[in-house]
Short mmCIF file of C-alpha atoms in Angstrom, two decimals:
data_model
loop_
_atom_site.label_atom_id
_atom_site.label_comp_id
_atom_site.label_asym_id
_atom_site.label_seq_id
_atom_site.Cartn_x
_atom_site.Cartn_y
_atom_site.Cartn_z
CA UNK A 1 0.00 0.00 0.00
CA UNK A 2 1.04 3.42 -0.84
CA UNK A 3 1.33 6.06 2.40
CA UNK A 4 0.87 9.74 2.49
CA UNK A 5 1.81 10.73 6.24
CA UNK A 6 2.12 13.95 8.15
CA UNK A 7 0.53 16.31 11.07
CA UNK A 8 -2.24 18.75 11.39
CA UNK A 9 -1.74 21.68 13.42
CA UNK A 10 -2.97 25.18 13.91
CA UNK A 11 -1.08 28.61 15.29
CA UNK A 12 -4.64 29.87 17.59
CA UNK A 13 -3.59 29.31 21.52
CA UNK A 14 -6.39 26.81 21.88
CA UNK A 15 -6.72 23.43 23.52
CA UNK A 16 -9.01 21.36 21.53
CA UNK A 17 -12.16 19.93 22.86
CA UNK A 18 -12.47 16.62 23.78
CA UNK A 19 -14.75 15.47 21.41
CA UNK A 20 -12.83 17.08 18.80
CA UNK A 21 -13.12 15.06 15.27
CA UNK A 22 -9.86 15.82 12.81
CA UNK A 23 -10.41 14.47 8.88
CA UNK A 24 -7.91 13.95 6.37
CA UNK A 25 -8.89 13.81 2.88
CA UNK A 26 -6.80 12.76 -0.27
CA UNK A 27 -8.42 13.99 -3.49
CA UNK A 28 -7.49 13.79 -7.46
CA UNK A 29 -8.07 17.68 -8.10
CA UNK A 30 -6.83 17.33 -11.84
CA UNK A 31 -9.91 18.69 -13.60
CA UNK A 32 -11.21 21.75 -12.82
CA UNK A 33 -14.86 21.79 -13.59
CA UNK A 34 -15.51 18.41 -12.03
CA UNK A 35 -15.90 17.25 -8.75
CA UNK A 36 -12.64 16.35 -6.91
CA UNK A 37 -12.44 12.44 -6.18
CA UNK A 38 -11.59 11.14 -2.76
CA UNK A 39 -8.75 8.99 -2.82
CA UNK A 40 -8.39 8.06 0.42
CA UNK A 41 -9.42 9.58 4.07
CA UNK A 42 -8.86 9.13 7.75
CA UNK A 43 -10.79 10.20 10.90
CA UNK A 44 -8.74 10.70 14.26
CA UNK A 45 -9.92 11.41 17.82
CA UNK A 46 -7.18 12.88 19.60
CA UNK A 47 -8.91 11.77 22.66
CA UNK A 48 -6.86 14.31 25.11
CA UNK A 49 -3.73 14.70 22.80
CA UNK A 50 -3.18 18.50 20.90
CA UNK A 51 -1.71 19.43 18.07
CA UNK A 52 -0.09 18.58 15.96
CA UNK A 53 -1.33 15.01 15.24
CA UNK A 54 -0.43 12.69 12.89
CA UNK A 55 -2.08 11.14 10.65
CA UNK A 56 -1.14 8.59 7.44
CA UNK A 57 -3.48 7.46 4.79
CA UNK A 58 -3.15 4.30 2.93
CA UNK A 59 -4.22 4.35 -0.61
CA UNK A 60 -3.99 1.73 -3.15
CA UNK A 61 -0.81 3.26 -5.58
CA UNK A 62 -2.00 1.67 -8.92
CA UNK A 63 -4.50 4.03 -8.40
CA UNK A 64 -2.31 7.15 -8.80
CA UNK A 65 -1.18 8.54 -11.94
CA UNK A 66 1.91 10.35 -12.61
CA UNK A 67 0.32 12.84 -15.22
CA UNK A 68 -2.49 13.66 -12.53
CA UNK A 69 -2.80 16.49 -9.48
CA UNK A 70 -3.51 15.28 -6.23
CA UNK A 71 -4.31 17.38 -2.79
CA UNK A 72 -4.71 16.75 0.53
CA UNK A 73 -7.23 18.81 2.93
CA UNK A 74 -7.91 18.70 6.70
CA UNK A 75 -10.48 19.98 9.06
CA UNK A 76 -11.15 19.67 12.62
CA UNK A 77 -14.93 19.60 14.10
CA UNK A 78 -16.58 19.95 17.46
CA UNK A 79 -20.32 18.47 18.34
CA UNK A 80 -20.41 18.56 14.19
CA UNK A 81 -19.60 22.16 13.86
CA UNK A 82 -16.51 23.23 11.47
CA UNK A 83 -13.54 24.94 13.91
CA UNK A 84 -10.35 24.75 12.03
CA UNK A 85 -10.14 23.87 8.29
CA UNK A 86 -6.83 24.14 5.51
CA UNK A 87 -7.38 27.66 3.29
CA UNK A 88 -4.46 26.73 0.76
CA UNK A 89 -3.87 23.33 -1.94
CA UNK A 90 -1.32 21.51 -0.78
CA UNK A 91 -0.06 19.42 -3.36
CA UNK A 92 1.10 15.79 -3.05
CA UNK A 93 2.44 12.83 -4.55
CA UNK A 94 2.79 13.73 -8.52
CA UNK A 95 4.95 16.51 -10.24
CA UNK A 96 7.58 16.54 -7.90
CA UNK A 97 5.67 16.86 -4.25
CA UNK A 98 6.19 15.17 -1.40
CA UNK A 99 4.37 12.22 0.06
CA UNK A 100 4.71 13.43 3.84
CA UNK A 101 3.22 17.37 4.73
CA UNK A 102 2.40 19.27 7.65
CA UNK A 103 -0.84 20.91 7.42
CA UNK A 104 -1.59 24.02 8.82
CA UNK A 105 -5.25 24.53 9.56
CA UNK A 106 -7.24 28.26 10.10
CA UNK A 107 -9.76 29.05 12.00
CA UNK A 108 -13.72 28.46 10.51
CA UNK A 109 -15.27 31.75 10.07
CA UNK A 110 -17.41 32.63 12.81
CA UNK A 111 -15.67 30.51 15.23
CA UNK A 112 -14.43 33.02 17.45
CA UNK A 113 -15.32 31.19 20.82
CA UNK A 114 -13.65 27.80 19.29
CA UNK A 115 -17.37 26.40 20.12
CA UNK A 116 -19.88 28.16 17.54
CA UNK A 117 -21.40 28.47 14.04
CA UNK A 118 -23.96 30.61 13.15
CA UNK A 119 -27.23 28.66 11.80
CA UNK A 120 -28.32 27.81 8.75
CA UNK A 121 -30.57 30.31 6.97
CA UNK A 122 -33.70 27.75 6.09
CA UNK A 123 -33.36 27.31 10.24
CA UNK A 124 -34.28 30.91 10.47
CA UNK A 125 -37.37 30.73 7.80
CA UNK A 126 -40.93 31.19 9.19
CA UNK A 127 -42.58 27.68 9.58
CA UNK A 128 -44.84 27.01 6.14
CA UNK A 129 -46.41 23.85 4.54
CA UNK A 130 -45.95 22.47 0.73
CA UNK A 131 -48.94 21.90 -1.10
CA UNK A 132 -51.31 23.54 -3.85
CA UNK A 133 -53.55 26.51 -3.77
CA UNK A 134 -56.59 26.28 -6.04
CA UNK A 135 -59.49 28.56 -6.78
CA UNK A 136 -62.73 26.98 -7.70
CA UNK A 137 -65.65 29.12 -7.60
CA UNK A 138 -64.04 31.80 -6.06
CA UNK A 139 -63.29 29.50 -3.35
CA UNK A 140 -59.75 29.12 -2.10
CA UNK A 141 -58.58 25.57 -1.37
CA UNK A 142 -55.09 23.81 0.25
CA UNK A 143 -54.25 20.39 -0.44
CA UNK A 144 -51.05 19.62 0.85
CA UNK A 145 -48.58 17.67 -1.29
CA UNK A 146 -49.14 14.17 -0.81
CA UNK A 147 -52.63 14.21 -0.20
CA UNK A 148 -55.67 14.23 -2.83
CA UNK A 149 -59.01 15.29 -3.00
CA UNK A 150 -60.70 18.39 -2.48
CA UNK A 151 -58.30 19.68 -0.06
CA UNK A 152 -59.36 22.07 3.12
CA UNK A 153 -61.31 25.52 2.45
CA UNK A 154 -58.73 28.66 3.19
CA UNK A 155 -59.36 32.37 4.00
CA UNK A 156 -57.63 34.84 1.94
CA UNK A 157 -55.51 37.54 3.29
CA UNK A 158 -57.57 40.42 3.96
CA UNK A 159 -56.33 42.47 0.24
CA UNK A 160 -56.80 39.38 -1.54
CA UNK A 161 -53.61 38.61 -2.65
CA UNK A 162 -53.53 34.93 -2.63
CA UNK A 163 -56.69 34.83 -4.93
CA UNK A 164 -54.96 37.28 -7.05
CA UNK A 165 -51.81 35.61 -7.27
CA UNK A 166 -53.75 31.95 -8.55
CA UNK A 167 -55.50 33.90 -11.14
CA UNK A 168 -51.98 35.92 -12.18
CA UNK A 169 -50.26 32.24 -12.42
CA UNK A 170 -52.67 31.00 -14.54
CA UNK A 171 -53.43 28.46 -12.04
CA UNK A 172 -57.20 28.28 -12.74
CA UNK A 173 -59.10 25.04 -11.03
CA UNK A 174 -55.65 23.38 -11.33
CA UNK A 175 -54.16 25.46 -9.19
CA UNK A 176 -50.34 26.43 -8.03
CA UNK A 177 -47.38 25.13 -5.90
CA UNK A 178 -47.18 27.40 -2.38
CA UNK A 179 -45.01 27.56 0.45
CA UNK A 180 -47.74 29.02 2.60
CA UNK A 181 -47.78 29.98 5.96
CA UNK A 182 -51.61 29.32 7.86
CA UNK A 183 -52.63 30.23 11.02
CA UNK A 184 -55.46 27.64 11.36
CA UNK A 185 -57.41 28.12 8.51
CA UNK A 186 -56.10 31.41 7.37
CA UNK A 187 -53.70 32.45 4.60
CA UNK A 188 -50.98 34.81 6.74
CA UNK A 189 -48.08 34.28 4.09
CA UNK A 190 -46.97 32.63 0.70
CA UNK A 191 -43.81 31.97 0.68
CA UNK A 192 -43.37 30.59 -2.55
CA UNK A 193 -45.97 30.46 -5.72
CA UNK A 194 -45.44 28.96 -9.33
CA UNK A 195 -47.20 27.18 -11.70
CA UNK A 196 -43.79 26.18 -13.93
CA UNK A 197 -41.45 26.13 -11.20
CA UNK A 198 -40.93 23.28 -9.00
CA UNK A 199 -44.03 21.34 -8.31
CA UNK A 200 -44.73 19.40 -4.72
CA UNK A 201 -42.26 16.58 -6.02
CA UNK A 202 -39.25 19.05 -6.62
CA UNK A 203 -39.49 20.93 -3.76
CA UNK A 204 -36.10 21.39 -1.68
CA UNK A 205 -36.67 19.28 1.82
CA UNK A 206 -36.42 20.66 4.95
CA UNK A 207 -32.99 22.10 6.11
CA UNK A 208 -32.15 23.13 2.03
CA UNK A 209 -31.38 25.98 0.36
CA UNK A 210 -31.93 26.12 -3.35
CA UNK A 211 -31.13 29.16 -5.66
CA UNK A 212 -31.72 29.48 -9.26
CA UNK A 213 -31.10 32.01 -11.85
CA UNK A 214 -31.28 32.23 -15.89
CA UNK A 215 -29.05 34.20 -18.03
CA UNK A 216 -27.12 32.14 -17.48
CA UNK A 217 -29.01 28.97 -16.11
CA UNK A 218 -27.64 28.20 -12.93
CA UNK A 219 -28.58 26.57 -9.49
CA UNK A 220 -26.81 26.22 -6.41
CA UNK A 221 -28.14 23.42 -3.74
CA UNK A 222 -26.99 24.14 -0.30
CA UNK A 223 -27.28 20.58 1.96
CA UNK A 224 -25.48 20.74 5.54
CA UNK A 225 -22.07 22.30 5.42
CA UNK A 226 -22.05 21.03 0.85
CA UNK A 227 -22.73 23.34 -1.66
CA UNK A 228 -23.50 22.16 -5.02
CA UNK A 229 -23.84 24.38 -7.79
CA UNK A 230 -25.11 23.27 -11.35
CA UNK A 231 -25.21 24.71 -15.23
CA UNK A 232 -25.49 23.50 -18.71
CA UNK A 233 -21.60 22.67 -18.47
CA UNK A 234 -21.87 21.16 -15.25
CA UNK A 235 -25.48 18.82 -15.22
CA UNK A 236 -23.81 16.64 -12.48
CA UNK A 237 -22.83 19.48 -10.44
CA UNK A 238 -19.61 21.04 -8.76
CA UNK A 239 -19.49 20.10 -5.05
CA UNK A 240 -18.03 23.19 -2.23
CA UNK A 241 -16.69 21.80 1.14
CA UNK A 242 -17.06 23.27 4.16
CA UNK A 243 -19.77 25.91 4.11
CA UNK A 244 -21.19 28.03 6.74
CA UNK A 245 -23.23 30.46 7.38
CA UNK A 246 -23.14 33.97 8.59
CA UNK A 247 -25.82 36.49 8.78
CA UNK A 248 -24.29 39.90 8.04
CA UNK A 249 -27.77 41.83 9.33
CA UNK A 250 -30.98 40.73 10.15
CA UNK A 251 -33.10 39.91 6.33
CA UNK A 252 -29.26 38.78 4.77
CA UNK A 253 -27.26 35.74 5.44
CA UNK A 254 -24.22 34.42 3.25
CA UNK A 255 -22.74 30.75 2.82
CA UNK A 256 -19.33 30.61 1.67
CA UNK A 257 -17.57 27.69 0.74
CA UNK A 258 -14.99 26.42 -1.02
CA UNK A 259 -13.42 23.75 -3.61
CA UNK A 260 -9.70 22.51 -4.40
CA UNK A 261 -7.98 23.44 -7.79
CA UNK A 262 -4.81 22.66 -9.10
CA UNK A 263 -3.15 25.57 -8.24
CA UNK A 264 -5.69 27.14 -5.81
CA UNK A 265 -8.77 26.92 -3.53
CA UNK A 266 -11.77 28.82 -5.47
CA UNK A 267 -14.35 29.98 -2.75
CA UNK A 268 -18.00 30.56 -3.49
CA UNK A 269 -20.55 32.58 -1.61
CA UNK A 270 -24.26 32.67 -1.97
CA UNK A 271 -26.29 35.91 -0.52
CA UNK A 272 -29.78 35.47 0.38
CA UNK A 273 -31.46 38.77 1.03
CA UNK A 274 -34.91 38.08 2.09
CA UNK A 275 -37.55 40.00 -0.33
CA UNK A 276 -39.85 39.00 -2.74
CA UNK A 277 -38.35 37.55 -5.75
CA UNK A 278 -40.31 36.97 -9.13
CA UNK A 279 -38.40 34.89 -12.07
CA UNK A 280 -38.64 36.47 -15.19
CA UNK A 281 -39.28 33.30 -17.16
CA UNK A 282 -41.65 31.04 -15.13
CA UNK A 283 -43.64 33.87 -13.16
CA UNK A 284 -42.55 32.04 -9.75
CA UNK A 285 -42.41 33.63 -6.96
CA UNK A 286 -39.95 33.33 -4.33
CA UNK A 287 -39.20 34.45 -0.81
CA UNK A 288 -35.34 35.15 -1.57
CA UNK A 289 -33.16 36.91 -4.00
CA UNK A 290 -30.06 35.48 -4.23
CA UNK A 291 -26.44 36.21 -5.56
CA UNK A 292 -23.92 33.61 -6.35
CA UNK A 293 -20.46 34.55 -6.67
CA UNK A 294 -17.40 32.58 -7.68
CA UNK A 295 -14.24 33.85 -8.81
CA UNK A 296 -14.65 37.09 -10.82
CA UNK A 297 -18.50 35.65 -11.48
CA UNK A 298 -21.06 36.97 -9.99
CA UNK A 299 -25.17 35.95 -11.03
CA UNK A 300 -28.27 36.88 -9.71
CA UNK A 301 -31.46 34.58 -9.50
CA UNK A 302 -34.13 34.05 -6.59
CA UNK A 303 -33.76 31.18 -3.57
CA UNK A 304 -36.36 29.12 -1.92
CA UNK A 305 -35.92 27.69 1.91
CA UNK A 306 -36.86 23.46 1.82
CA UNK A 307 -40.28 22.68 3.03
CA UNK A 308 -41.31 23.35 6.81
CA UNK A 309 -44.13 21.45 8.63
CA UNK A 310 -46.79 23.30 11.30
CA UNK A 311 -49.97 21.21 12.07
CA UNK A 312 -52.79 20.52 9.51
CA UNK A 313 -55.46 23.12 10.08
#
């Protein structure tokens, strides 16, 4: 078996906790607009010991080839929040680097007590239900996705809007997809609205964040601490490690992330500002606009929090 060895360390004066998780990744960063593939990875509990620690990773070396570029990454974790993670490719194996490295980790934005992460925005998002709003007879309707029949008589908001906004669709007897927020029986907020956008059965789950944005197409999936973003290059997607989130003031809040490239670590961020967004192809309307940027790119589009559940009224 082939060995990479070497130690992970950090310059903060700060002991680490002792549940404190450190993984070591070895990836095959060759092509740029693909995802990197794992190689090989480790998981160490110091259990008690501090930095640095060592760690080696086995990997099989028929597997390696000369001609490719291959990186290894570390990052350190605490009750499964990010406190220490590498900001630089360090090159390994091929083209003349070394098979034995000391890695030198910095600390996770918004780690400033060692011990905390700021939440992830679709935590934050008022509590709503998935389903679709139709308008028969001037009557308003909810059947939640999932469920069929008639569905459960709603009251409109007192201006209407939710009537209006069925009619504007083009949702007719058929009715739309919503994100809507009841009290009881009562329509207090749609969240999200479209009649060509995603339907109940594309719908981000709970604890997702999904942005979207034409000219260019684009979408960006945010799962847990991945980012993944998509375009017509890229159908299968371009996986960011290690996101988190901030929230710069109270209706904005920012994931950055990042990915390894042969000669450098490209970060991403995606902005959700929370105000009515409308898409200017489908009509959908969403409860985010949203701003990717990556590298010198930087695209615009709307975002939609996954599905939240409050009891059936």
């Amino acid at each position: 078996m082939g060995r990479l060895t070497g130690s992970v360390s950090y310059r903060e004066r700060m002991a680490l906790p002792d549940d404190a998780e450190i993984q070591v990744i070895l990836s095959d960063i060759s092509l740029q607009d693909v995802a990197a593939r794992v190689i090989a990875e480790t998981k160490i509990s110091p259990a008690g010991r501090q930095v640095p620690i060592p760690f080696e990773l086995r990997f099989n070396p028929a597997g390696i080839d000369s001609k490719r570029t291959y990186a290894v990454r570390a990052t350190i974790r605490s009750a499964g929040q990010l406190l220490f993670t590498t900001d630089t490719v360090q090159q390994v194996l091929t083209r003349g680097h070394p098979a034995t490295v000391e890695l030198w980790l910095v600390r996770a934005h918004g780690t400033d007590t060692g011990l905390s992460t700021p939440s992830p925005a679709t935590f934050r998002a008022p509590a709503s239900r998935a389903g679709k709003l139709v308008l028969r007879a001037n009557e308003l309707r909810f059947i939640p996705c999932g469920e069929t029949g008639e569905g459960t008589p709603v009251m409109d908001r007192p201006d209407g809007a939710a009537s209006a906004l069925v009619r504007e669709l083009g949702g007719g007897v058929n009715g739309i997809t919503v994100l809507v927020a009841l009290e009881g029986n009562r329509i207090q907020e749609i969240r999200y609205a479209g009649l060509e956008g995603p339907g109940c059965e594309k719908l981000p789950p709970e604890g997702t964040i999904e942005a979207r944005g034409n000219e260019p197409f684009w979408q960006m999936r945010v799962e847990g601490t991945d980012g993944w973003i998509r375009t017509p290059q890229t159908p299968d997607g371009i996986r960011y490690r290690d996101g988190r989130w901030s929230q710069p003031s109270p209706k904005v809040w920012q994931f950055e992330a990042q990915r390894d490239l042969p000669e450098q670590v490209e970060k991403v961020t995606l902005e959700i500002t929370e105000t009515q967004c409308t898409d200017g192809m489908s009509g959908a309307r969403y409860p985010y606009r949203a701003a990717l940027t990556r590298g010198i790119e930087r695209w615009e589009g709307c975002a939609l929090e996954g599905r939240q559940s409050i009891a059936t009224p």
